[in-house]
């Protein structure tokens, strides 16, 4: 099986209490693709500028990622600069230059049309919906969004929510979409808008998955995957996208699609997010082994396991 | 077995998005005692004023709590007023009237001296240390503190930390004591100051226990007890003290004192905290059954349990 991710490829300038880095490869689709590549084949649809060279592409290709869907446009690649102070949970944006990403119109190669798993990273909800409709043979779709779209394009977002099987967002975004400050109630409201499952990412505390009644099996209890606090958080950038890559990548690697698979996927999401933050940019995600990943999976599992 | 708690009994005025209540029985020792009473015998040392009547005392006595250590002083009982807005994690204090609590000098009845488990709720660290030294036969001591003592009496706090087996505080307090923004590193620094174990309460996300190397068994991994998000959070007041009551009460009920007991205790802490917030003040803690408690323990356990 393979998974298609549609989203941003970017160059980032990042500063944190642990140091700084400039012009490093980033973007939601990059983090997602690298994280998912440890579980399944990955295909990418994105747009880059003239400054994206073969060395950058090699970062993806070395992980076996299919880059045929990365469009080369005239101009510069999307650039983002941000920094973290002692509160590593919150990025302060220094600058955003959309560049070629501003006119991004996802073009899906014919060869990608048989992909059964799809992840719509954080782009305009109208583009997300268009991709989902074009990919009419997909079996399972995940989606992301952000406060900007929640505030500025609520109608378009509502349309997108009807087209995804699972939405992956954080606590604040959940409450914003639902106009409800109580998290479990907000989760139920979001589920009523379309998705069969909602993954709420809690940053360093892990993530919770809420299920629509009857979706993926019986039962109404949510499930939580905790993450172990990390001794060395160098750069939180991309943690959420890496989480999504681990979560969706694991799902795409499984024959069955049931609650137990989604629960294990939630743990794998936490594992990939926790690796991502240990080094600047995508460095840690480029050189993992499946053994390291499964070892951490066990540690996270034992973190809450009573005898 | 029984446990002795030393701390505040108070009357609270509380307002939250769910409503408001005035002059209701509260205080750290009250919440702790009620929560612990479902697991073990509880003895209380506190001070109250003329306004504390037999009806108030009956709230404790009905749960079998030994109130002989509650001193009656001339004047009014400690009073606190606070409110919560949509962010239920943060209480805004409207007023604090220490009243008779200002001159609190814990007087431990002779009959209490054989108590083997001790909890030092949030009072001046010098008083905490004095109580611990007087109770020289205790087997296991837990302690709490707050930002006020961390900032204003660091030397006295350092002395107290050497006298407790386990410290129960939140994320922010841990980082403040350690002068370290990374939580696992901060935890190690706090452990190096004295306690064998450190329980860090994460509010709605549960709690993590860190162990000093070699304490209570082998291994160096921390352990986390998640809590289920609660549909109806009416009043978060006393959640931390109820957590401590469940945690310490369960420990006091066990023959052995090992890591597995501390792990289960962490879950019971989360259970009691989650019950406390469902109603205003101590209402929910007054009328639980052990069956309800164990049922929620199972729900919390299954929340993160993979097959």
Coordinates of C-alpha atoms in Angstrom, one line a residue:
Chain A
X1 CA 0.0 0.0 0.0
X2 CA 1.1 3.6 -0.4
X3 CA -0.2 7.0 0.8
X4 CA -0.4 10.3 -1.0
X5 CA 0.3 13.5 0.9
X6 CA -0.7 16.9 -0.5
X7 CA 0.8 19.9 1.2
X8 CA 3.7 22.3 1.6
X9 CA 7.4 21.9 1.0
X10 CA 9.3 24.8 2.5
X11 CA 12.6 26.2 3.6
X12 CA 12.7 27.2 7.3
X13 CA 14.8 29.5 9.5
X14 CA 14.4 28.2 13.0
X15 CA 15.8 29.4 16.4
X16 CA 15.2 27.7 19.7
X17 CA 17.0 27.7 23.1
X18 CA 19.1 24.8 21.7
X19 CA 20.5 26.7 18.7
X20 CA 19.4 27.8 15.2
X21 CA 19.4 26.7 11.6
X22 CA 18.7 28.5 8.3
X23 CA 17.3 27.5 5.0
X24 CA 16.6 23.9 6.1
X25 CA 14.1 21.7 4.3
X26 CA 10.7 21.7 6.0
X27 CA 7.0 22.1 5.2
X28 CA 4.2 19.8 6.3
X29 CA 4.4 17.5 3.3
X30 CA 8.1 16.9 3.9
X31 CA 7.8 16.0 7.6
X32 CA 4.7 13.9 6.9
X33 CA 6.4 12.0 4.0
X34 CA 9.6 11.3 5.9
X35 CA 7.7 10.0 9.0
X36 CA 5.3 7.9 6.9
X37 CA 8.1 6.4 4.8
X38 CA 9.1 4.1 7.7
X39 CA 5.7 2.3 7.3
X40 CA 4.6 2.5 3.7
X41 CA 5.3 3.9 0.2
X42 CA 4.8 7.6 0.1
X43 CA 3.8 9.9 -2.8
X44 CA 4.0 13.7 -2.6
X45 CA 2.1 16.5 -4.4
X46 CA 3.6 19.9 -3.6
X47 CA 5.1 22.9 -5.4
X48 CA 8.7 24.2 -5.1
X49 CA 10.7 27.0 -6.7
X50 CA 14.1 27.2 -8.5
X51 CA 15.9 27.1 -5.2
X52 CA 14.8 23.5 -4.6
X53 CA 17.7 21.4 -5.9
X54 CA 18.6 17.8 -6.3
X55 CA 20.2 17.6 -2.9
X56 CA 16.9 18.6 -1.3
X57 CA 15.0 16.1 -3.5
X58 CA 17.5 13.4 -2.4
X59 CA 16.4 13.8 1.2
X60 CA 13.1 12.4 0.1
X61 CA 14.3 10.0 -2.5
X62 CA 16.8 8.3 -0.1
X63 CA 13.7 7.3 2.0
X64 CA 12.1 5.9 -1.2
X65 CA 9.6 8.7 -1.4
X66 CA 8.0 9.2 -4.9
X67 CA 8.6 12.8 -5.8
X68 CA 7.1 12.9 -9.3
X69 CA 4.2 15.0 -7.9
X70 CA 6.5 17.8 -6.8
X71 CA 5.9 20.6 -9.3
X72 CA 8.8 23.0 -10.1
X73 CA 7.5 26.6 -10.5
X74 CA 9.4 29.7 -11.4
X75 CA 10.3 31.7 -8.3
X76 CA 11.2 30.9 -4.7
X77 CA 10.0 28.0 -2.5
X78 CA 7.7 28.8 0.4
X79 CA 9.8 30.2 3.3
X80 CA 9.0 30.4 7.0
X81 CA 11.0 31.8 9.9
X82 CA 10.2 31.2 13.5
X83 CA 11.6 30.9 17.0
X84 CA 10.8 29.3 20.2
X85 CA 11.5 30.6 23.7
X86 CA 11.4 28.6 26.9
X87 CA 7.9 27.5 26.1
X88 CA 8.6 25.1 23.3
X89 CA 5.0 24.5 22.7
X90 CA 4.5 27.8 21.0
X91 CA 6.3 28.9 17.8
X92 CA 6.6 32.7 17.2
X93 CA 6.6 33.4 13.5
X94 CA 9.2 35.8 12.4
X95 CA 8.3 35.8 8.7
X96 CA 6.2 33.9 6.1
X97 CA 7.0 34.2 2.4
X98 CA 4.4 32.1 0.5
X99 CA 6.3 32.6 -2.8
X100 CA 5.3 29.8 -5.3
X101 CA 3.0 28.2 -2.7
X102 CA 0.7 31.2 -3.0
X103 CA -0.6 30.0 -6.4
X104 CA -0.4 26.3 -5.5
X105 CA -3.0 24.2 -7.5
X106 CA -2.3 20.6 -6.7
X107 CA -1.6 18.6 -9.8
X108 CA -1.9 14.9 -9.2
X109 CA 0.1 12.7 -11.6
X110 CA -1.9 10.0 -13.4
X111 CA 0.3 7.4 -11.8
X112 CA -0.9 8.5 -8.3
X113 CA -4.6 7.9 -9.0
X114 CA -4.6 4.4 -7.7
X115 CA -3.4 5.5 -4.2
X116 CA -5.8 4.2 -1.5
X117 CA -4.7 6.4 1.4
X118 CA -4.6 10.2 1.3
X119 CA -3.5 12.9 3.6
X120 CA -4.6 16.5 3.1
X121 CA -2.0 18.6 4.9
X122 CA -2.8 22.1 6.0
X123 CA -3.7 24.0 2.8
X124 CA -6.8 26.0 1.7
X125 CA -9.8 23.7 2.4
X126 CA -11.1 24.3 -1.1
X127 CA -7.9 22.7 -2.5
X128 CA -8.2 19.9 0.0
X129 CA -11.8 19.2 -1.1
X130 CA -10.8 19.3 -4.8
X131 CA -8.0 16.8 -4.3
X132 CA -10.2 14.5 -2.3
X133 CA -12.9 14.6 -5.1
X134 CA -10.3 13.9 -7.8
X135 CA -9.0 11.0 -5.8
X136 CA -12.3 9.2 -5.9
X137 CA -10.9 5.7 -5.4
X138 CA -9.3 6.4 -2.0
X139 CA -10.2 4.1 0.9
X140 CA -9.2 6.4 3.8
X141 CA -8.5 10.1 4.0
X142 CA -6.9 12.2 6.8
X143 CA -6.9 15.9 7.0
X144 CA -5.4 18.8 8.9
X145 CA -6.3 22.5 9.1
X146 CA -5.3 25.5 11.2
X147 CA -6.8 28.6 12.9
X148 CA -6.4 30.7 9.8
X149 CA -8.9 28.6 7.8
X150 CA -11.2 28.0 10.8
X151 CA -11.6 31.8 11.1
X152 CA -11.5 32.9 7.5
X153 CA -13.0 30.1 5.4
X154 CA -15.5 28.3 7.7
X155 CA -17.9 27.4 4.9
X156 CA -15.1 25.8 2.8
X157 CA -13.8 24.1 5.9
X158 CA -17.3 22.6 6.6
X159 CA -17.2 21.2 3.1
X160 CA -13.8 19.6 3.6
X161 CA -14.9 18.0 6.9
X162 CA -17.5 16.0 5.1
X163 CA -14.8 14.5 2.8
X164 CA -12.3 13.2 5.4
X165 CA -12.5 10.0 7.5
X166 CA -10.2 11.4 10.2
X167 CA -9.3 15.0 11.1
X168 CA -6.0 15.6 13.0
X169 CA -6.0 18.9 14.9
X170 CA -5.0 20.2 18.3
X171 CA -7.0 21.2 21.4
X172 CA -7.4 24.8 20.5
X173 CA -8.4 24.1 17.0
X174 CA -11.0 21.6 18.1
X175 CA -12.6 24.2 20.5
X176 CA -12.5 26.9 17.7
X177 CA -14.3 24.7 15.1
X178 CA -16.9 23.6 17.6
X179 CA -17.4 27.0 19.4
X180 CA -17.3 24.9 22.6
X181 CA -14.7 25.2 25.4
X182 CA -15.3 21.7 26.9
X183 CA -13.0 19.3 24.9
X184 CA -15.1 16.1 24.9
X185 CA -18.2 18.1 23.9
X186 CA -16.3 20.0 21.2
X187 CA -15.0 16.7 19.9
X188 CA -18.6 15.4 19.5
X189 CA -19.6 18.5 17.6
X190 CA -16.7 18.2 15.2
X191 CA -17.5 14.5 14.6
X192 CA -21.1 15.5 13.8
X193 CA -19.7 17.7 11.1
X194 CA -18.3 14.8 9.1
X195 CA -15.3 12.8 10.2
X196 CA -15.7 9.3 11.5
X197 CA -12.7 9.9 13.9
X198 CA -11.1 12.9 15.4
X199 CA -7.5 12.9 16.6
X200 CA -6.7 15.7 19.0
X201 CA -3.0 16.3 19.5
X202 CA -2.0 17.5 23.0
X203 CA 1.6 18.4 22.2
X204 CA 3.9 16.9 24.9
X205 CA 1.0 15.0 26.5
X206 CA 0.2 12.8 23.5
X207 CA -3.1 12.6 21.6
X208 CA -6.6 11.4 22.0
X209 CA -8.8 9.8 19.4
X210 CA -12.6 10.2 19.5
X211 CA -14.8 7.9 17.4
X212 CA -18.2 8.6 15.8
X213 CA -20.7 6.1 17.3
X214 CA -20.3 2.9 15.3
X215 CA -17.3 4.0 13.2
X216 CA -14.5 1.4 12.9
X217 CA -16.2 -1.0 15.4
X218 CA -18.3 -1.0 18.6
X219 CA -17.9 1.3 21.6
X220 CA -18.0 5.0 22.4
X221 CA -14.9 5.4 24.6
X222 CA -12.1 7.6 23.3
X223 CA -8.5 6.3 23.4
X224 CA -5.4 8.1 24.4
X225 CA -1.7 7.6 23.4
X226 CA 0.6 9.3 25.8
X227 CA 4.1 10.3 24.9
X228 CA 7.1 10.2 27.1
X229 CA 8.5 13.6 28.0
X230 CA 11.6 14.1 25.9
X231 CA 14.9 15.1 27.7
X232 CA 16.2 17.0 24.7
X233 CA 13.6 19.0 22.7
X234 CA 15.7 20.9 20.2
X235 CA 13.1 22.0 17.6
X236 CA 9.4 21.4 17.9
X237 CA 8.8 22.4 14.2
X238 CA 7.0 19.7 12.3
X239 CA 6.0 17.6 15.3
X240 CA 2.4 17.6 14.4
X241 CA 3.1 16.7 10.7
X242 CA 5.4 13.9 11.8
X243 CA 2.7 12.7 14.1
X244 CA 0.3 12.6 11.2
X245 CA 2.9 10.8 9.1
X246 CA 3.3 8.1 11.7
X247 CA -0.4 7.8 12.3
X248 CA -1.5 7.6 8.6
X249 CA 1.6 5.7 7.5
X250 CA 0.9 2.9 10.0
X251 CA -2.8 2.8 9.0
X252 CA -1.8 2.5 5.3
X253 CA 0.5 -0.4 6.1
X254 CA -2.3 -2.5 7.6
X255 CA -4.8 -4.8 5.9
X256 CA -7.6 -4.1 8.3
X257 CA -9.0 -0.7 9.3
X258 CA -10.5 -1.1 12.8
X259 CA -10.3 0.6 16.2
X260 CA -7.3 -1.5 17.3
X261 CA -5.3 -0.4 14.2
X262 CA -6.3 3.2 14.8
X263 CA -5.2 2.9 18.5
X264 CA -1.8 1.5 17.5
X265 CA -1.5 4.2 14.8
X266 CA -2.1 6.8 17.5
X267 CA 0.9 5.5 19.4
X268 CA 3.0 5.5 16.2
X269 CA 2.0 9.1 15.7
X270 CA 3.4 10.0 19.1
X271 CA 6.6 8.1 18.4
X272 CA 7.3 9.9 15.2
X273 CA 6.5 13.3 16.7
X274 CA 8.8 12.6 19.6
X275 CA 11.7 11.7 17.3
X276 CA 11.1 14.8 15.1
X277 CA 11.7 17.2 18.0
X278 CA 15.0 15.7 19.0
X279 CA 17.0 17.5 16.2
X280 CA 16.6 20.6 14.1
X281 CA 14.4 20.3 11.1
X282 CA 14.0 16.8 9.5
X283 CA 17.4 15.6 10.6
X284 CA 16.2 12.9 13.0
X285 CA 13.5 11.7 10.6
X286 CA 16.1 11.1 7.9
X287 CA 18.1 8.5 9.7
X288 CA 15.8 6.3 11.8
X289 CA 15.4 2.6 11.7
X290 CA 12.2 0.6 12.1
X291 CA 13.8 -1.0 15.2
X292 CA 14.3 2.3 16.9
X293 CA 10.7 3.2 16.1
X294 CA 9.3 -0.1 17.5
X295 CA 11.6 0.2 20.6
X296 CA 10.1 3.6 21.4
X297 CA 6.6 2.3 20.7
X298 CA 7.2 -0.2 23.5
X299 CA 8.5 2.4 25.8
X300 CA 5.4 4.6 25.2
X301 CA 3.2 1.5 25.7
X302 CA 4.8 0.6 29.0
X303 CA 4.6 4.3 30.1
X304 CA 1.0 3.7 31.1
X305 CA 0.9 -0.1 31.4
X306 CA -0.2 -1.6 34.7
X307 CA 0.6 -5.2 35.5
Chain B
X1 CA -3.6 1.6 58.2
X2 CA -4.5 5.3 58.4
X3 CA -3.1 8.5 57.0
X4 CA -2.7 11.9 58.6
X5 CA -3.2 15.1 56.6
X6 CA -2.1 18.5 57.8
X7 CA -3.4 21.5 55.9
X8 CA -6.2 24.0 55.4
X9 CA -9.9 23.8 56.0
X10 CA -11.6 26.7 54.4
X11 CA -14.9 28.2 53.2
X12 CA -14.9 29.0 49.5
X13 CA -16.9 31.3 47.2
X14 CA -16.6 29.8 43.7
X15 CA -17.9 30.9 40.3
X16 CA -17.5 29.0 37.0
X17 CA -19.2 28.9 33.7
X18 CA -21.5 26.2 35.2
X19 CA -22.7 28.4 38.1
X20 CA -21.6 29.6 41.5
X21 CA -21.6 28.6 45.2
X22 CA -20.9 30.6 48.4
X23 CA -19.4 29.6 51.8
X24 CA -19.0 26.0 50.8
X25 CA -16.6 23.8 52.7
X26 CA -13.2 23.5 51.1
X27 CA -9.5 23.7 51.8
X28 CA -6.8 21.3 50.8
X29 CA -7.1 19.1 53.9
X30 CA -10.9 18.7 53.4
X31 CA -10.6 17.6 49.7
X32 CA -7.6 15.3 50.6
X33 CA -9.4 13.7 53.5
X34 CA -12.6 13.0 51.7
X35 CA -10.8 11.5 48.7
X36 CA -8.5 9.4 50.9
X37 CA -11.4 8.2 53.0
X38 CA -12.5 5.7 50.3
X39 CA -9.2 3.8 50.7
X40 CA -8.1 4.1 54.4
X41 CA -8.7 5.7 57.7
X42 CA -8.0 9.5 57.7
X43 CA -6.9 11.8 60.5
X44 CA -6.9 15.6 60.1
X45 CA -4.8 18.4 61.7
X46 CA -6.1 21.8 60.8
X47 CA -7.5 25.0 62.3
X48 CA -11.0 26.4 62.0
X49 CA -12.9 29.4 63.4
X50 CA -16.2 29.9 65.2
X51 CA -18.1 29.7 61.9
X52 CA -17.2 26.0 61.5
X53 CA -20.2 24.2 63.0
X54 CA -21.2 20.6 63.6
X55 CA -22.8 20.4 60.1
X56 CA -19.5 21.1 58.5
X57 CA -17.8 18.6 60.8
X58 CA -20.4 16.0 59.9
X59 CA -19.3 16.2 56.2
X60 CA -16.0 14.7 57.4
X61 CA -17.4 12.4 60.1
X62 CA -19.9 10.8 57.8
X63 CA -16.9 9.5 55.8
X64 CA -15.4 8.1 59.0
X65 CA -12.7 10.8 59.2
X66 CA -11.1 11.4 62.6
X67 CA -11.6 15.2 63.3
X68 CA -10.0 15.3 66.7
X69 CA -7.0 17.2 65.3
X70 CA -9.1 20.0 64.0
X71 CA -8.4 22.9 66.4
X72 CA -11.1 25.5 67.1
X73 CA -9.7 29.0 67.3
X74 CA -11.4 32.3 68.0
X75 CA -12.2 34.2 64.8
X76 CA -13.2 33.2 61.3
X77 CA -12.1 30.2 59.2
X78 CA -9.8 30.7 56.2
X79 CA -11.9 32.0 53.3
X80 CA -11.1 32.0 49.6
X81 CA -13.0 33.3 46.7
X82 CA -12.2 32.6 43.1
X83 CA -13.6 32.2 39.6
X84 CA -13.0 30.3 36.4
X85 CA -13.6 31.5 32.9
X86 CA -13.6 29.3 29.9
X87 CA -10.1 28.1 30.7
X88 CA -11.0 25.9 33.6
X89 CA -7.4 25.1 34.2
X90 CA -6.7 28.5 35.8
X91 CA -8.4 29.8 38.9
X92 CA -8.6 33.6 39.3
X93 CA -8.5 34.6 42.9
X94 CA -11.0 37.2 44.0
X95 CA -10.0 37.3 47.6
X96 CA -8.0 35.4 50.3
X97 CA -8.8 35.9 54.0
X98 CA -6.4 33.8 56.0
X99 CA -8.2 34.6 59.3
X100 CA -7.3 31.9 61.9
X101 CA -5.2 30.1 59.4
X102 CA -2.6 32.9 59.5
X103 CA -1.4 31.8 63.0
X104 CA -1.8 28.1 62.3
X105 CA 0.6 26.0 64.4
X106 CA -0.2 22.4 63.7
X107 CA -1.0 20.6 67.0
X108 CA -0.9 16.8 66.6
X109 CA -3.0 14.9 69.1
X110 CA -1.1 12.2 71.0
X111 CA -3.5 9.6 69.5
X112 CA -2.3 10.5 66.0
X113 CA 1.4 9.7 66.8
X114 CA 1.2 6.1 65.6
X115 CA 0.1 7.1 62.1
X116 CA 2.4 5.5 59.5
X117 CA 1.4 7.7 56.4
X118 CA 1.6 11.4 56.4
X119 CA 0.5 14.1 53.9
X120 CA 1.8 17.6 54.3
X121 CA -0.7 19.7 52.3
X122 CA 0.3 23.2 51.0
X123 CA 1.3 25.2 54.1
X124 CA 4.5 27.0 55.1
X125 CA 7.5 24.6 54.5
X126 CA 8.8 25.3 58.0
X127 CA 5.5 24.0 59.5
X128 CA 5.6 21.0 57.1
X129 CA 9.2 20.2 58.3
X130 CA 8.2 20.6 62.0
X131 CA 5.2 18.2 61.5
X132 CA 7.4 15.6 59.8
X133 CA 10.0 15.8 62.5
X134 CA 7.4 15.4 65.2
X135 CA 5.9 12.4 63.4
X136 CA 9.2 10.5 63.6
X137 CA 7.6 7.0 63.2
X138 CA 6.0 7.6 59.8
X139 CA 6.8 5.1 57.1
X140 CA 5.9 7.3 54.0
X141 CA 5.4 11.0 53.7
X142 CA 3.9 13.0 50.8
X143 CA 4.1 16.8 50.4
X144 CA 2.7 19.6 48.3
X145 CA 3.8 23.2 47.9
X146 CA 3.0 26.2 45.6
X147 CA 4.6 29.1 43.7
X148 CA 4.4 31.4 46.8
X149 CA 6.7 29.2 48.9
X150 CA 9.0 28.4 45.9
X151 CA 9.6 32.1 45.4
X152 CA 9.5 33.4 49.0
X153 CA 10.9 30.7 51.2
X154 CA 13.3 28.7 49.0
X155 CA 15.6 27.7 51.8
X156 CA 12.8 26.4 54.0
X157 CA 11.4 24.6 51.0
X158 CA 14.8 22.9 50.4
X159 CA 14.7 21.7 54.0
X160 CA 11.2 20.3 53.5
X161 CA 12.2 18.4 50.3
X162 CA 14.7 16.4 52.3
X163 CA 11.9 15.1 54.6
X164 CA 9.3 13.8 52.1
X165 CA 9.3 10.6 50.2
X166 CA 7.1 11.9 47.4
X167 CA 6.4 15.5 46.3
X168 CA 3.2 16.2 44.4
X169 CA 3.3 19.4 42.3
X170 CA 2.4 20.6 38.8
X171 CA 4.5 21.2 35.7
X172 CA 5.0 24.9 36.4
X173 CA 6.0 24.4 40.0
X174 CA 8.5 21.7 39.0
X175 CA 10.2 24.0 36.5
X176 CA 10.2 26.8 39.1
X177 CA 11.9 24.7 41.8
X178 CA 14.5 23.4 39.4
X179 CA 15.1 26.6 37.4
X180 CA 14.9 24.4 34.3
X181 CA 12.3 24.6 31.5
X182 CA 12.7 21.0 30.2
X183 CA 10.3 18.9 32.3
X184 CA 12.3 15.6 32.5
X185 CA 15.5 17.4 33.4
X186 CA 13.6 19.6 35.9
X187 CA 12.2 16.4 37.5
X188 CA 15.7 14.9 37.9
X189 CA 16.8 18.1 39.6
X190 CA 13.9 18.1 42.0
X191 CA 14.6 14.4 42.8
X192 CA 18.2 15.3 43.5
X193 CA 17.0 17.7 46.2
X194 CA 15.5 14.9 48.3
X195 CA 12.3 13.1 47.4
X196 CA 12.5 9.5 46.2
X197 CA 9.6 10.1 43.8
X198 CA 8.1 13.1 42.1
X199 CA 4.5 13.2 40.9
X200 CA 3.9 15.9 38.4
X201 CA 0.2 16.7 37.9
X202 CA -0.7 17.8 34.3
X203 CA -4.3 18.9 35.0
X204 CA -6.7 17.4 32.5
X205 CA -3.9 15.3 30.9
X206 CA -3.2 13.2 34.0
X207 CA 0.0 12.9 35.9
X208 CA 3.6 11.5 35.6
X209 CA 5.6 9.9 38.3
X210 CA 9.4 10.1 38.2
X211 CA 11.5 7.9 40.4
X212 CA 14.9 8.4 41.9
X213 CA 17.3 5.7 40.6
X214 CA 16.8 2.6 42.7
X215 CA 13.9 4.0 44.7
X216 CA 10.9 1.5 45.2
X217 CA 12.5 -1.0 42.8
X218 CA 14.6 -1.3 39.7
X219 CA 14.3 0.8 36.5
X220 CA 14.6 4.5 35.6
X221 CA 11.5 5.0 33.4
X222 CA 8.8 7.3 34.5
X223 CA 5.2 6.3 34.5
X224 CA 2.1 8.2 33.4
X225 CA -1.6 7.8 34.4
X226 CA -3.8 9.6 31.9
X227 CA -7.2 10.8 32.8
X228 CA -10.3 10.7 30.6
X229 CA -11.5 14.1 29.5
X230 CA -14.6 14.9 31.5
X231 CA -17.8 16.0 29.8
X232 CA -18.9 18.1 32.6
X233 CA -16.3 20.1 34.5
X234 CA -18.3 22.2 36.9
X235 CA -15.6 23.3 39.4
X236 CA -11.9 22.5 39.2
X237 CA -11.3 23.6 42.8
X238 CA -9.6 20.9 44.9
X239 CA -8.8 18.7 42.0
X240 CA -5.1 18.5 42.9
X241 CA -5.8 17.9 46.6
X242 CA -8.3 15.2 45.7
X243 CA -5.7 13.7 43.4
X244 CA -3.3 13.6 46.3
X245 CA -6.0 12.0 48.6
X246 CA -6.6 9.2 46.1
X247 CA -2.9 8.7 45.5
X248 CA -1.8 8.7 49.2
X249 CA -4.9 7.0 50.4
X250 CA -4.4 4.0 48.0
X251 CA -0.7 3.7 49.1
X252 CA -1.7 3.7 52.8
X253 CA -4.2 0.9 52.1
X254 CA -1.4 -1.4 50.7
X255 CA 0.9 -3.7 52.5
X256 CA 3.8 -3.3 50.1
X257 CA 5.3 -0.1 48.9
X258 CA 6.8 -0.7 45.5
X259 CA 6.6 0.8 42.0
X260 CA 3.5 -1.2 41.0
X261 CA 1.7 0.2 44.0
X262 CA 2.8 3.7 43.2
X263 CA 1.7 3.3 39.6
X264 CA -1.8 2.1 40.6
X265 CA -1.9 5.0 43.1
X266 CA -1.2 7.4 40.3
X267 CA -4.3 6.1 38.5
X268 CA -6.4 6.4 41.7
X269 CA -5.2 9.9 42.1
X270 CA -6.5 10.8 38.6
X271 CA -9.8 9.0 39.3
X272 CA -10.4 11.1 42.5
X273 CA -9.4 14.3 40.8
X274 CA -11.8 13.6 38.0
X275 CA -14.7 13.0 40.3
X276 CA -14.0 16.1 42.3
X277 CA -14.5 18.5 39.3
X278 CA -17.9 17.1 38.4
X279 CA -19.7 19.0 41.1
X280 CA -19.2 22.2 43.1
X281 CA -16.9 22.0 46.1
X282 CA -16.7 18.6 47.8
X283 CA -20.3 17.5 46.8
X284 CA -19.2 14.6 44.5
X285 CA -16.5 13.4 47.0
X286 CA -19.1 13.1 49.7
X287 CA -21.3 10.5 48.1
X288 CA -19.1 8.1 46.0
X289 CA -18.9 4.4 46.3
X290 CA -15.8 2.2 46.0
X291 CA -17.5 0.5 43.1
X292 CA -17.8 3.8 41.2
X293 CA -14.2 4.5 41.9
X294 CA -13.0 1.1 40.7
X295 CA -15.2 1.4 37.6
X296 CA -13.6 4.6 36.6
X297 CA -10.1 3.2 37.4
X298 CA -10.9 0.5 34.7
X299 CA -12.0 3.2 32.2
X300 CA -8.8 5.1 32.7
X301 CA -6.8 2.0 32.4
X302 CA -8.5 1.0 29.2
X303 CA -8.1 4.5 27.8
X304 CA -4.5 3.7 26.9
X305 CA -4.6 0.0 26.8
X306 CA -3.5 -1.8 23.6
X307 CA -4.6 -5.4 23.0

